[in-house]
């Protein structure tokens, strides 16, 4: 499954927009999964989609699946989730996927403290990109099943998330964020994470409406 969809990404014509190549997605929220290579993005995507563990290979292009929310207000909501290759040479491509996205899922290997600074750098770069201004970010603190996995509170500090919020959640430019502990292999925390992301998306829309009203 993984290699088929990878192939689709690699074979796409140069002039074809990624969205043009997909069936109509009206009413579907667009979500992009980012994070360093090996953080567990593809495992999380297929666990969300098929509710089972699928063996992954490093993602060269992208994988894309429609996923339905199962909990809370996100129940029944469709998300089109893009899983983009995380290797260093592929990261410049992230920009093309985050354009016009409703939400970002930043997947983190909660054990890999050595690469936490690198993860922070990429997260900050993503958050500061003008294209992503105000887009809610779910930080999926993955691999919580492993010994030594850092807890959300500690990850919040290590990643400097307070600064990432910038002007605060009440500003359309600042980022709302949420740290969700998860294990992509068992699926623990994944749907809770999507629910938290959905709540942030709704909140952002509400704020945007209020701002519009005030401006009138
Ligand atoms: P990526 O798409 O972010 O690059 P992958 O990452 O989904 O390909 O996963 C990279 C490796 O991490 C895989 O192991 C995968 O099984 C493992 N992994 C993903 N999520 C978890 C998790 O929650 N817990 C644990 N213990 N491992 C996880 P391999 O061995 O195939 O490289
Ligand atoms: Mg992958």
JSON list of C-alpha atoms and ligand atoms in Angstrom, two decimals:
[
{"chain": "A", "resi": 1, "resn": "UNK", "atom": "CA", "xyz": [0.00, 0.00, 0.00]},
{"chain": "A", "resi": 2, "resn": "UNK", "atom": "CA", "xyz": [2.73, 2.37, 1.02]},
{"chain": "A", "resi": 3, "resn": "UNK", "atom": "CA", "xyz": [4.78, 1.80, -2.11]},
{"chain": "A", "resi": 4, "resn": "UNK", "atom": "CA", "xyz": [1.74, 2.18, -4.41]},
{"chain": "A", "resi": 5, "resn": "UNK", "atom": "CA", "xyz": [0.90, 5.60, -3.08]},
{"chain": "A", "resi": 6, "resn": "UNK", "atom": "CA", "xyz": [4.58, 6.56, -3.07]},
{"chain": "A", "resi": 7, "resn": "UNK", "atom": "CA", "xyz": [4.60, 5.68, -6.75]},
{"chain": "A", "resi": 8, "resn": "UNK", "atom": "CA", "xyz": [1.63, 7.93, -7.34]},
{"chain": "A", "resi": 9, "resn": "UNK", "atom": "CA", "xyz": [3.54, 10.88, -5.89]},
{"chain": "A", "resi": 10, "resn": "UNK", "atom": "CA", "xyz": [6.65, 10.18, -7.88]},
{"chain": "A", "resi": 11, "resn": "UNK", "atom": "CA", "xyz": [4.83, 9.80, -11.19]},
{"chain": "A", "resi": 12, "resn": "UNK", "atom": "CA", "xyz": [2.79, 12.91, -11.04]},
{"chain": "A", "resi": 13, "resn": "UNK", "atom": "CA", "xyz": [3.20, 15.28, -14.01]},
{"chain": "A", "resi": 14, "resn": "UNK", "atom": "CA", "xyz": [5.15, 18.44, -13.29]},
{"chain": "A", "resi": 15, "resn": "UNK", "atom": "CA", "xyz": [2.25, 20.74, -14.15]},
{"chain": "A", "resi": 16, "resn": "UNK", "atom": "CA", "xyz": [-0.38, 18.80, -12.25]},
{"chain": "A", "resi": 17, "resn": "UNK", "atom": "CA", "xyz": [-1.44, 20.31, -8.96]},
{"chain": "A", "resi": 18, "resn": "UNK", "atom": "CA", "xyz": [-1.50, 17.69, -6.23]},
{"chain": "A", "resi": 19, "resn": "UNK", "atom": "CA", "xyz": [-5.09, 18.55, -5.39]},
{"chain": "A", "resi": 20, "resn": "UNK", "atom": "CA", "xyz": [-6.21, 18.39, -9.04]},
{"chain": "A", "resi": 21, "resn": "UNK", "atom": "CA", "xyz": [-5.10, 14.78, -9.15]},
{"chain": "A", "resi": 22, "resn": "UNK", "atom": "CA", "xyz": [-7.51, 13.73, -6.42]},
{"chain": "A", "resi": 23, "resn": "UNK", "atom": "CA", "xyz": [-11.23, 13.12, -6.45]},
{"chain": "A", "resi": 24, "resn": "UNK", "atom": "CA", "xyz": [-13.43, 15.93, -5.19]},
{"chain": "A", "resi": 25, "resn": "UNK", "atom": "CA", "xyz": [-12.82, 16.57, -1.51]},
{"chain": "A", "resi": 26, "resn": "UNK", "atom": "CA", "xyz": [-15.58, 19.04, -0.71]},
{"chain": "A", "resi": 27, "resn": "UNK", "atom": "CA", "xyz": [-16.31, 19.22, 2.96]},
{"chain": "A", "resi": 28, "resn": "UNK", "atom": "CA", "xyz": [-13.07, 17.46, 3.75]},
{"chain": "A", "resi": 29, "resn": "UNK", "atom": "CA", "xyz": [-10.46, 19.04, 5.96]},
{"chain": "A", "resi": 30, "resn": "UNK", "atom": "CA", "xyz": [-6.89, 19.04, 4.70]},
{"chain": "A", "resi": 31, "resn": "UNK", "atom": "CA", "xyz": [-4.24, 17.96, 7.14]},
{"chain": "A", "resi": 32, "resn": "UNK", "atom": "CA", "xyz": [-0.50, 17.63, 6.56]},
{"chain": "A", "resi": 33, "resn": "UNK", "atom": "CA", "xyz": [1.72, 15.33, 8.60]},
{"chain": "A", "resi": 34, "resn": "UNK", "atom": "CA", "xyz": [5.24, 16.58, 9.02]},
{"chain": "A", "resi": 35, "resn": "UNK", "atom": "CA", "xyz": [8.18, 15.58, 11.17]},
{"chain": "A", "resi": 36, "resn": "UNK", "atom": "CA", "xyz": [11.67, 14.13, 10.91]},
{"chain": "A", "resi": 37, "resn": "UNK", "atom": "CA", "xyz": [12.20, 10.87, 9.08]},
{"chain": "A", "resi": 38, "resn": "UNK", "atom": "CA", "xyz": [11.43, 7.84, 11.21]},
{"chain": "A", "resi": 39, "resn": "UNK", "atom": "CA", "xyz": [9.18, 9.75, 13.63]},
{"chain": "A", "resi": 40, "resn": "UNK", "atom": "CA", "xyz": [6.28, 7.45, 12.71]},
{"chain": "A", "resi": 41, "resn": "UNK", "atom": "CA", "xyz": [4.22, 9.53, 10.25]},
{"chain": "A", "resi": 42, "resn": "UNK", "atom": "CA", "xyz": [3.44, 6.74, 7.79]},
{"chain": "A", "resi": 43, "resn": "UNK", "atom": "CA", "xyz": [2.73, 4.25, 10.57]},
{"chain": "A", "resi": 44, "resn": "UNK", "atom": "CA", "xyz": [0.30, 6.76, 12.11]},
{"chain": "A", "resi": 45, "resn": "UNK", "atom": "CA", "xyz": [-1.42, 7.42, 8.77]},
{"chain": "A", "resi": 46, "resn": "UNK", "atom": "CA", "xyz": [-2.08, 3.75, 8.04]},
{"chain": "A", "resi": 47, "resn": "UNK", "atom": "CA", "xyz": [-3.11, 3.02, 11.60]},
{"chain": "A", "resi": 48, "resn": "UNK", "atom": "CA", "xyz": [-5.66, 5.83, 11.34]},
{"chain": "A", "resi": 49, "resn": "UNK", "atom": "CA", "xyz": [-6.85, 4.65, 7.94]},
{"chain": "A", "resi": 50, "resn": "UNK", "atom": "CA", "xyz": [-6.98, 0.87, 8.31]},
{"chain": "A", "resi": 51, "resn": "UNK", "atom": "CA", "xyz": [-6.97, 0.48, 12.07]},
{"chain": "A", "resi": 52, "resn": "UNK", "atom": "CA", "xyz": [-4.07, -1.91, 11.82]},
{"chain": "A", "resi": 53, "resn": "UNK", "atom": "CA", "xyz": [-0.30, -1.87, 11.87]},
{"chain": "A", "resi": 54, "resn": "UNK", "atom": "CA", "xyz": [1.32, -1.79, 8.43]},
{"chain": "A", "resi": 55, "resn": "UNK", "atom": "CA", "xyz": [5.01, -2.19, 7.90]},
{"chain": "A", "resi": 56, "resn": "UNK", "atom": "CA", "xyz": [6.42, 0.98, 6.35]},
{"chain": "A", "resi": 57, "resn": "UNK", "atom": "CA", "xyz": [9.30, 1.88, 4.07]},
{"chain": "A", "resi": 58, "resn": "UNK", "atom": "CA", "xyz": [10.95, 5.33, 4.11]},
{"chain": "A", "resi": 59, "resn": "UNK", "atom": "CA", "xyz": [8.62, 7.71, 2.30]},
{"chain": "A", "resi": 60, "resn": "UNK", "atom": "CA", "xyz": [10.17, 9.16, -0.84]},
{"chain": "A", "resi": 61, "resn": "UNK", "atom": "CA", "xyz": [7.23, 11.18, -2.22]},
{"chain": "A", "resi": 62, "resn": "UNK", "atom": "CA", "xyz": [4.08, 11.32, -0.18]},
{"chain": "A", "resi": 63, "resn": "UNK", "atom": "CA", "xyz": [1.22, 9.15, 0.98]},
{"chain": "A", "resi": 64, "resn": "UNK", "atom": "CA", "xyz": [-2.32, 10.45, 1.11]},
{"chain": "A", "resi": 65, "resn": "UNK", "atom": "CA", "xyz": [-5.42, 8.90, 2.66]},
{"chain": "A", "resi": 66, "resn": "UNK", "atom": "CA", "xyz": [-8.90, 10.00, 3.58]},
{"chain": "A", "resi": 67, "resn": "UNK", "atom": "CA", "xyz": [-9.44, 9.33, 7.27]},
{"chain": "A", "resi": 68, "resn": "UNK", "atom": "CA", "xyz": [-12.66, 9.60, 9.27]},
{"chain": "A", "resi": 69, "resn": "UNK", "atom": "CA", "xyz": [-12.72, 10.94, 12.80]},
{"chain": "A", "resi": 70, "resn": "UNK", "atom": "CA", "xyz": [-14.12, 8.52, 15.38]},
{"chain": "A", "resi": 71, "resn": "UNK", "atom": "CA", "xyz": [-14.34, 10.48, 18.62]},
{"chain": "A", "resi": 72, "resn": "UNK", "atom": "CA", "xyz": [-16.03, 13.55, 20.06]},
{"chain": "A", "resi": 73, "resn": "UNK", "atom": "CA", "xyz": [-17.16, 16.25, 17.68]},
{"chain": "A", "resi": 74, "resn": "UNK", "atom": "CA", "xyz": [-14.68, 14.93, 15.08]},
{"chain": "A", "resi": 75, "resn": "UNK", "atom": "CA", "xyz": [-16.76, 11.75, 14.74]},
{"chain": "A", "resi": 76, "resn": "UNK", "atom": "CA", "xyz": [-17.68, 11.31, 11.07]},
{"chain": "A", "resi": 77, "resn": "UNK", "atom": "CA", "xyz": [-15.57, 14.25, 9.91]},
{"chain": "A", "resi": 78, "resn": "UNK", "atom": "CA", "xyz": [-13.39, 13.51, 6.87]},
{"chain": "A", "resi": 79, "resn": "UNK", "atom": "CA", "xyz": [-9.75, 14.46, 6.89]},
{"chain": "A", "resi": 80, "resn": "UNK", "atom": "CA", "xyz": [-7.55, 14.22, 3.84]},
{"chain": "A", "resi": 81, "resn": "UNK", "atom": "CA", "xyz": [-4.21, 13.45, 5.42]},
{"chain": "A", "resi": 82, "resn": "UNK", "atom": "CA", "xyz": [-0.97, 14.03, 3.54]},
{"chain": "A", "resi": 83, "resn": "UNK", "atom": "CA", "xyz": [2.10, 12.23, 4.84]},
{"chain": "A", "resi": 84, "resn": "UNK", "atom": "CA", "xyz": [5.19, 13.84, 3.40]},
{"chain": "A", "resi": 85, "resn": "UNK", "atom": "CA", "xyz": [8.72, 12.36, 3.35]},
{"chain": "A", "resi": 86, "resn": "UNK", "atom": "CA", "xyz": [10.74, 13.67, 6.30]},
{"chain": "A", "resi": 87, "resn": "UNK", "atom": "CA", "xyz": [14.32, 13.14, 5.12]},
{"chain": "A", "resi": 88, "resn": "UNK", "atom": "CA", "xyz": [16.38, 16.31, 5.10]},
{"chain": "A", "resi": 89, "resn": "UNK", "atom": "CA", "xyz": [16.55, 16.50, 1.31]},
{"chain": "A", "resi": 90, "resn": "UNK", "atom": "CA", "xyz": [12.75, 16.25, 1.07]},
{"chain": "A", "resi": 91, "resn": "UNK", "atom": "CA", "xyz": [11.92, 18.91, 3.67]},
{"chain": "A", "resi": 92, "resn": "UNK", "atom": "CA", "xyz": [11.94, 21.85, 1.24]},
{"chain": "A", "resi": 93, "resn": "UNK", "atom": "CA", "xyz": [8.89, 20.15, -0.32]},
{"chain": "A", "resi": 94, "resn": "UNK", "atom": "CA", "xyz": [6.86, 20.52, 2.87]},
{"chain": "A", "resi": 95, "resn": "UNK", "atom": "CA", "xyz": [5.97, 24.05, 1.81]},
{"chain": "A", "resi": 96, "resn": "UNK", "atom": "CA", "xyz": [3.97, 22.87, -1.19]},
{"chain": "A", "resi": 97, "resn": "UNK", "atom": "CA", "xyz": [1.84, 20.61, 0.99]},
{"chain": "A", "resi": 98, "resn": "UNK", "atom": "CA", "xyz": [1.13, 23.03, 3.79]},
{"chain": "A", "resi": 99, "resn": "UNK", "atom": "CA", "xyz": [-0.25, 25.72, 1.48]},
{"chain": "A", "resi": 100, "resn": "UNK", "atom": "CA", "xyz": [-3.98, 26.07, 2.23]},
{"chain": "A", "resi": 101, "resn": "UNK", "atom": "CA", "xyz": [-4.01, 23.32, 4.82]},
{"chain": "A", "resi": 102, "resn": "UNK", "atom": "CA", "xyz": [-6.53, 23.35, 7.68]},
{"chain": "A", "resi": 103, "resn": "UNK", "atom": "CA", "xyz": [-4.20, 21.73, 10.19]},
{"chain": "A", "resi": 104, "resn": "UNK", "atom": "CA", "xyz": [-0.69, 20.43, 10.68]},
{"chain": "A", "resi": 105, "resn": "UNK", "atom": "CA", "xyz": [0.23, 17.25, 12.54]},
{"chain": "A", "resi": 106, "resn": "UNK", "atom": "CA", "xyz": [3.87, 17.37, 13.59]},
{"chain": "A", "resi": 107, "resn": "UNK", "atom": "CA", "xyz": [4.93, 13.83, 14.47]},
{"chain": "A", "resi": 108, "resn": "UNK", "atom": "CA", "xyz": [7.70, 13.52, 17.01]},
{"chain": "A", "resi": 109, "resn": "UNK", "atom": "CA", "xyz": [9.80, 10.57, 18.17]},
{"chain": "A", "resi": 110, "resn": "UNK", "atom": "CA", "xyz": [9.43, 11.17, 21.92]},
{"chain": "A", "resi": 111, "resn": "UNK", "atom": "CA", "xyz": [12.52, 9.08, 22.68]},
{"chain": "A", "resi": 112, "resn": "UNK", "atom": "CA", "xyz": [14.96, 10.65, 20.24]},
{"chain": "A", "resi": 113, "resn": "UNK", "atom": "CA", "xyz": [16.29, 13.45, 22.43]},
{"chain": "A", "resi": 114, "resn": "UNK", "atom": "CA", "xyz": [19.41, 13.69, 20.26]},
{"chain": "A", "resi": 115, "resn": "UNK", "atom": "CA", "xyz": [17.34, 14.93, 17.35]},
{"chain": "A", "resi": 116, "resn": "UNK", "atom": "CA", "xyz": [14.97, 17.08, 19.40]},
{"chain": "A", "resi": 117, "resn": "UNK", "atom": "CA", "xyz": [16.80, 20.27, 18.44]},
{"chain": "A", "resi": 118, "resn": "UNK", "atom": "CA", "xyz": [16.55, 19.34, 14.77]},
{"chain": "A", "resi": 119, "resn": "UNK", "atom": "CA", "xyz": [12.83, 18.61, 15.20]},
{"chain": "A", "resi": 120, "resn": "UNK", "atom": "CA", "xyz": [12.38, 21.96, 16.97]},
{"chain": "A", "resi": 121, "resn": "UNK", "atom": "CA", "xyz": [14.12, 23.76, 14.13]},
{"chain": "A", "resi": 122, "resn": "UNK", "atom": "CA", "xyz": [11.83, 22.22, 11.53]},
{"chain": "A", "resi": 123, "resn": "UNK", "atom": "CA", "xyz": [8.74, 22.86, 13.63]},
{"chain": "A", "resi": 124, "resn": "UNK", "atom": "CA", "xyz": [9.67, 26.52, 14.11]},
{"chain": "A", "resi": 125, "resn": "UNK", "atom": "CA", "xyz": [10.44, 26.89, 10.42]},
{"chain": "A", "resi": 126, "resn": "UNK", "atom": "CA", "xyz": [7.03, 25.42, 9.57]},
{"chain": "A", "resi": 127, "resn": "UNK", "atom": "CA", "xyz": [5.24, 27.62, 12.11]},
{"chain": "A", "resi": 128, "resn": "UNK", "atom": "CA", "xyz": [6.95, 30.79, 10.91]},
{"chain": "A", "resi": 129, "resn": "UNK", "atom": "CA", "xyz": [6.24, 30.24, 7.24]},
{"chain": "A", "resi": 130, "resn": "UNK", "atom": "CA", "xyz": [3.76, 32.97, 6.20]},
{"chain": "A", "resi": 131, "resn": "UNK", "atom": "CA", "xyz": [1.72, 30.34, 4.33]},
{"chain": "A", "resi": 132, "resn": "UNK", "atom": "CA", "xyz": [1.01, 28.62, 7.64]},
{"chain": "A", "resi": 133, "resn": "UNK", "atom": "CA", "xyz": [0.11, 31.69, 9.67]},
{"chain": "A", "resi": 134, "resn": "UNK", "atom": "CA", "xyz": [-2.50, 30.74, 12.25]},
{"chain": "A", "resi": 135, "resn": "UNK", "atom": "CA", "xyz": [-2.80, 27.09, 11.18]},
{"chain": "A", "resi": 136, "resn": "UNK", "atom": "CA", "xyz": [-3.35, 24.90, 14.28]},
{"chain": "A", "resi": 137, "resn": "UNK", "atom": "CA", "xyz": [-0.58, 22.43, 15.04]},
{"chain": "A", "resi": 138, "resn": "UNK", "atom": "CA", "xyz": [-1.04, 19.06, 16.69]},
{"chain": "A", "resi": 139, "resn": "UNK", "atom": "CA", "xyz": [2.21, 17.72, 18.07]},
{"chain": "A", "resi": 140, "resn": "UNK", "atom": "CA", "xyz": [1.91, 13.96, 18.11]},
{"chain": "A", "resi": 141, "resn": "UNK", "atom": "CA", "xyz": [4.30, 12.80, 20.83]},
{"chain": "A", "resi": 142, "resn": "UNK", "atom": "CA", "xyz": [4.77, 9.38, 19.28]},
{"chain": "A", "resi": 143, "resn": "UNK", "atom": "CA", "xyz": [6.49, 6.19, 20.49]},
{"chain": "A", "resi": 144, "resn": "UNK", "atom": "CA", "xyz": [5.15, 6.56, 24.03]},
{"chain": "A", "resi": 145, "resn": "UNK", "atom": "CA", "xyz": [5.37, 2.75, 24.31]},
{"chain": "A", "resi": 146, "resn": "UNK", "atom": "CA", "xyz": [9.18, 2.91, 24.42]},
{"chain": "A", "resi": 147, "resn": "UNK", "atom": "CA", "xyz": [11.13, 3.27, 27.65]},
{"chain": "A", "resi": 148, "resn": "UNK", "atom": "CA", "xyz": [12.52, 6.78, 28.01]},
{"chain": "A", "resi": 149, "resn": "UNK", "atom": "CA", "xyz": [9.71, 8.42, 26.08]},
{"chain": "A", "resi": 150, "resn": "UNK", "atom": "CA", "xyz": [9.43, 12.05, 27.19]},
{"chain": "A", "resi": 151, "resn": "UNK", "atom": "CA", "xyz": [6.16, 13.31, 28.58]},
{"chain": "A", "resi": 152, "resn": "UNK", "atom": "CA", "xyz": [4.12, 16.07, 26.93]},
{"chain": "A", "resi": 153, "resn": "UNK", "atom": "CA", "xyz": [5.11, 18.67, 29.54]},
{"chain": "A", "resi": 154, "resn": "UNK", "atom": "CA", "xyz": [8.79, 18.05, 28.96]},
{"chain": "A", "resi": 155, "resn": "UNK", "atom": "CA", "xyz": [8.39, 18.03, 25.18]},
{"chain": "A", "resi": 156, "resn": "UNK", "atom": "CA", "xyz": [6.55, 21.33, 25.42]},
{"chain": "A", "resi": 157, "resn": "UNK", "atom": "CA", "xyz": [9.68, 22.81, 27.01]},
{"chain": "A", "resi": 158, "resn": "UNK", "atom": "CA", "xyz": [12.17, 21.07, 24.73]},
{"chain": "A", "resi": 159, "resn": "UNK", "atom": "CA", "xyz": [10.34, 22.34, 21.65]},
{"chain": "A", "resi": 160, "resn": "UNK", "atom": "CA", "xyz": [9.74, 25.84, 23.00]},
{"chain": "A", "resi": 161, "resn": "UNK", "atom": "CA", "xyz": [6.06, 25.60, 22.23]},
{"chain": "A", "resi": 162, "resn": "UNK", "atom": "CA", "xyz": [5.14, 28.66, 24.30]},
{"chain": "A", "resi": 163, "resn": "UNK", "atom": "CA", "xyz": [7.11, 30.83, 21.89]},
{"chain": "A", "resi": 164, "resn": "UNK", "atom": "CA", "xyz": [5.54, 29.11, 18.93]},
{"chain": "A", "resi": 165, "resn": "UNK", "atom": "CA", "xyz": [2.15, 30.40, 19.95]},
{"chain": "A", "resi": 166, "resn": "UNK", "atom": "CA", "xyz": [3.55, 33.84, 19.22]},
{"chain": "A", "resi": 167, "resn": "UNK", "atom": "CA", "xyz": [0.93, 36.44, 19.85]},
{"chain": "A", "resi": 168, "resn": "UNK", "atom": "CA", "xyz": [-1.26, 33.84, 21.52]},
{"chain": "A", "resi": 169, "resn": "UNK", "atom": "CA", "xyz": [-4.21, 31.78, 20.51]},
{"chain": "A", "resi": 170, "resn": "UNK", "atom": "CA", "xyz": [-6.51, 34.74, 20.23]},
{"chain": "A", "resi": 171, "resn": "UNK", "atom": "CA", "xyz": [-4.47, 36.13, 17.34]},
{"chain": "A", "resi": 172, "resn": "UNK", "atom": "CA", "xyz": [-5.23, 34.86, 13.85]},
{"chain": "A", "resi": 173, "resn": "UNK", "atom": "CA", "xyz": [-1.46, 34.76, 13.22]},
{"chain": "A", "resi": 174, "resn": "UNK", "atom": "CA", "xyz": [-0.41, 32.89, 16.38]},
{"chain": "A", "resi": 175, "resn": "UNK", "atom": "CA", "xyz": [-0.60, 29.09, 16.41]},
{"chain": "A", "resi": 176, "resn": "UNK", "atom": "CA", "xyz": [-2.88, 27.07, 18.59]},
{"chain": "A", "resi": 177, "resn": "UNK", "atom": "CA", "xyz": [-1.12, 23.86, 19.50]},
{"chain": "A", "resi": 178, "resn": "UNK", "atom": "CA", "xyz": [-1.77, 20.69, 21.44]},
{"chain": "A", "resi": 179, "resn": "UNK", "atom": "CA", "xyz": [0.59, 17.91, 22.47]},
{"chain": "A", "resi": 180, "resn": "UNK", "atom": "CA", "xyz": [-0.94, 14.46, 22.19]},
{"chain": "A", "resi": 181, "resn": "UNK", "atom": "CA", "xyz": [0.92, 11.43, 23.56]},
{"chain": "A", "resi": 182, "resn": "UNK", "atom": "CA", "xyz": [0.54, 8.53, 21.13]},
{"chain": "A", "resi": 183, "resn": "UNK", "atom": "CA", "xyz": [1.73, 5.16, 19.93]},
{"chain": "A", "resi": 184, "resn": "UNK", "atom": "CA", "xyz": [1.25, 4.80, 16.17]},
{"chain": "A", "resi": 185, "resn": "UNK", "atom": "CA", "xyz": [1.83, 1.05, 16.35]},
{"chain": "A", "resi": 186, "resn": "UNK", "atom": "CA", "xyz": [-1.13, 0.35, 18.64]},
{"chain": "A", "resi": 187, "resn": "UNK", "atom": "CA", "xyz": [-3.06, 3.46, 17.58]},
{"chain": "A", "resi": 188, "resn": "UNK", "atom": "CA", "xyz": [-3.26, 4.81, 21.13]},
{"chain": "A", "resi": 189, "resn": "UNK", "atom": "CA", "xyz": [-3.89, 8.56, 21.14]},
{"chain": "A", "resi": 190, "resn": "UNK", "atom": "CA", "xyz": [-4.22, 8.97, 17.37]},
{"chain": "A", "resi": 191, "resn": "UNK", "atom": "CA", "xyz": [-7.95, 9.65, 17.18]},
{"chain": "A", "resi": 192, "resn": "UNK", "atom": "CA", "xyz": [-7.82, 11.75, 20.33]},
{"chain": "A", "resi": 193, "resn": "UNK", "atom": "CA", "xyz": [-5.17, 13.79, 18.55]},
{"chain": "A", "resi": 194, "resn": "UNK", "atom": "CA", "xyz": [-7.37, 14.24, 15.47]},
{"chain": "A", "resi": 195, "resn": "UNK", "atom": "CA", "xyz": [-10.21, 15.33, 17.73]},
{"chain": "A", "resi": 196, "resn": "UNK", "atom": "CA", "xyz": [-7.98, 17.91, 19.42]},
{"chain": "A", "resi": 197, "resn": "UNK", "atom": "CA", "xyz": [-6.87, 19.18, 16.01]},
{"chain": "A", "resi": 198, "resn": "UNK", "atom": "CA", "xyz": [-10.48, 19.43, 14.86]},
{"chain": "A", "resi": 199, "resn": "UNK", "atom": "CA", "xyz": [-11.42, 21.41, 17.96]},
{"chain": "A", "resi": 200, "resn": "UNK", "atom": "CA", "xyz": [-8.58, 23.84, 17.23]},
{"chain": "A", "resi": 201, "resn": "UNK", "atom": "CA", "xyz": [-9.71, 24.18, 13.61]},
{"chain": "A", "resi": 202, "resn": "UNK", "atom": "CA", "xyz": [-13.26, 25.00, 14.77]},
{"chain": "A", "resi": 203, "resn": "UNK", "atom": "CA", "xyz": [-11.96, 27.49, 17.31]},
{"chain": "A", "resi": 204, "resn": "UNK", "atom": "CA", "xyz": [-9.86, 29.21, 14.67]},
{"chain": "A", "resi": 205, "resn": "UNK", "atom": "CA", "xyz": [-12.87, 29.52, 12.36]},
{"chain": "A", "resi": 206, "resn": "UNK", "atom": "CA", "xyz": [-14.93, 30.98, 15.17]},
{"chain": "A", "resi": 207, "resn": "UNK", "atom": "CA", "xyz": [-12.21, 33.52, 15.94]},
{"chain": "A", "resi": 208, "resn": "UNK", "atom": "CA", "xyz": [-11.92, 34.48, 12.28]},
{"chain": "A", "resi": 209, "resn": "UNK", "atom": "CA", "xyz": [-15.69, 35.08, 12.15]},
{"chain": "A", "resi": 210, "resn": "UNK", "atom": "CA", "xyz": [-15.55, 37.24, 15.28]},
{"chain": "A", "resi": 211, "resn": "UNK", "atom": "CA", "xyz": [-12.68, 39.27, 13.85]},
{"chain": "A", "resi": 212, "resn": "UNK", "atom": "CA", "xyz": [-14.65, 39.84, 10.65]},
{"chain": "A", "resi": 213, "resn": "UNK", "atom": "CA", "xyz": [-17.69, 40.98, 12.63]},
{"chain": "A", "resi": 214, "resn": "UNK", "atom": "CA", "xyz": [-15.57, 43.40, 14.68]},
{"chain": "A", "resi": 215, "resn": "UNK", "atom": "CA", "xyz": [-13.99, 44.83, 11.54]},
{"chain": "A", "resi": 216, "resn": "UNK", "atom": "CA", "xyz": [-17.38, 45.70, 10.08]},
{"chain": "B", "resi": 1, "resn": "LIG", "atom": "P1", "xyz": [8.17, 8.11, 9.08]},
{"chain": "B", "resi": 1, "resn": "LIG", "atom": "O1", "xyz": [7.07, 7.88, 8.11]},
{"chain": "B", "resi": 1, "resn": "LIG", "atom": "O2", "xyz": [7.93, 9.27, 9.98]},
{"chain": "B", "resi": 1, "resn": "LIG", "atom": "O3", "xyz": [9.52, 8.20, 8.44]},
{"chain": "B", "resi": 1, "resn": "LIG", "atom": "P2", "xyz": [7.63, 5.40, 9.88]},
{"chain": "B", "resi": 1, "resn": "LIG", "atom": "O4", "xyz": [8.25, 6.84, 10.07]},
{"chain": "B", "resi": 1, "resn": "LIG", "atom": "O5", "xyz": [6.17, 5.41, 10.04]},
{"chain": "B", "resi": 1, "resn": "LIG", "atom": "O6", "xyz": [8.18, 4.79, 8.62]},
{"chain": "B", "resi": 1, "resn": "LIG", "atom": "O7", "xyz": [8.24, 4.65, 11.15]},
{"chain": "B", "resi": 1, "resn": "LIG", "atom": "C1", "xyz": [9.65, 4.57, 11.40]},
{"chain": "B", "resi": 1, "resn": "LIG", "atom": "C2", "xyz": [9.93, 3.44, 12.37]},
{"chain": "B", "resi": 1, "resn": "LIG", "atom": "O8", "xyz": [9.36, 3.76, 13.65]},
{"chain": "B", "resi": 1, "resn": "LIG", "atom": "C3", "xyz": [9.31, 2.10, 11.96]},
{"chain": "B", "resi": 1, "resn": "LIG", "atom": "O9", "xyz": [10.16, 1.07, 12.45]},
{"chain": "B", "resi": 1, "resn": "LIG", "atom": "C4", "xyz": [8.01, 2.05, 12.78]},
{"chain": "B", "resi": 1, "resn": "LIG", "atom": "O10", "xyz": [7.55, 0.75, 13.02]},
{"chain": "B", "resi": 1, "resn": "LIG", "atom": "C5", "xyz": [8.48, 2.71, 14.06]},
{"chain": "B", "resi": 1, "resn": "LIG", "atom": "N1", "xyz": [7.38, 3.29, 14.83]},
{"chain": "B", "resi": 1, "resn": "LIG", "atom": "C6", "xyz": [6.41, 4.16, 14.38]},
{"chain": "B", "resi": 1, "resn": "LIG", "atom": "N2", "xyz": [5.59, 4.49, 15.38]},
{"chain": "B", "resi": 1, "resn": "LIG", "atom": "C7", "xyz": [6.02, 3.86, 16.48]},
{"chain": "B", "resi": 1, "resn": "LIG", "atom": "C8", "xyz": [5.55, 3.80, 17.85]},
{"chain": "B", "resi": 1, "resn": "LIG", "atom": "O11", "xyz": [4.58, 4.43, 18.26]},
{"chain": "B", "resi": 1, "resn": "LIG", "atom": "N3", "xyz": [6.27, 3.00, 18.70]},
{"chain": "B", "resi": 1, "resn": "LIG", "atom": "C9", "xyz": [7.37, 2.29, 18.30]},
{"chain": "B", "resi": 1, "resn": "LIG", "atom": "N4", "xyz": [7.99, 1.54, 19.21]},
{"chain": "B", "resi": 1, "resn": "LIG", "atom": "N5", "xyz": [7.82, 2.32, 17.04]},
{"chain": "B", "resi": 1, "resn": "LIG", "atom": "C10", "xyz": [7.17, 3.09, 16.13]},
{"chain": "B", "resi": 1, "resn": "LIG", "atom": "P3", "xyz": [11.17, 0.26, 11.52]},
{"chain": "B", "resi": 1, "resn": "LIG", "atom": "O12", "xyz": [11.81, -0.68, 12.48]},
{"chain": "B", "resi": 1, "resn": "LIG", "atom": "O13", "xyz": [10.32, -0.39, 10.48]},
{"chain": "B", "resi": 1, "resn": "LIG", "atom": "O14", "xyz": [12.11, 1.29, 10.95]},
{"chain": "B", "resi": 2, "resn": "LIG", "atom": "MG1", "xyz": [7.14, 7.80, 6.01]}
]
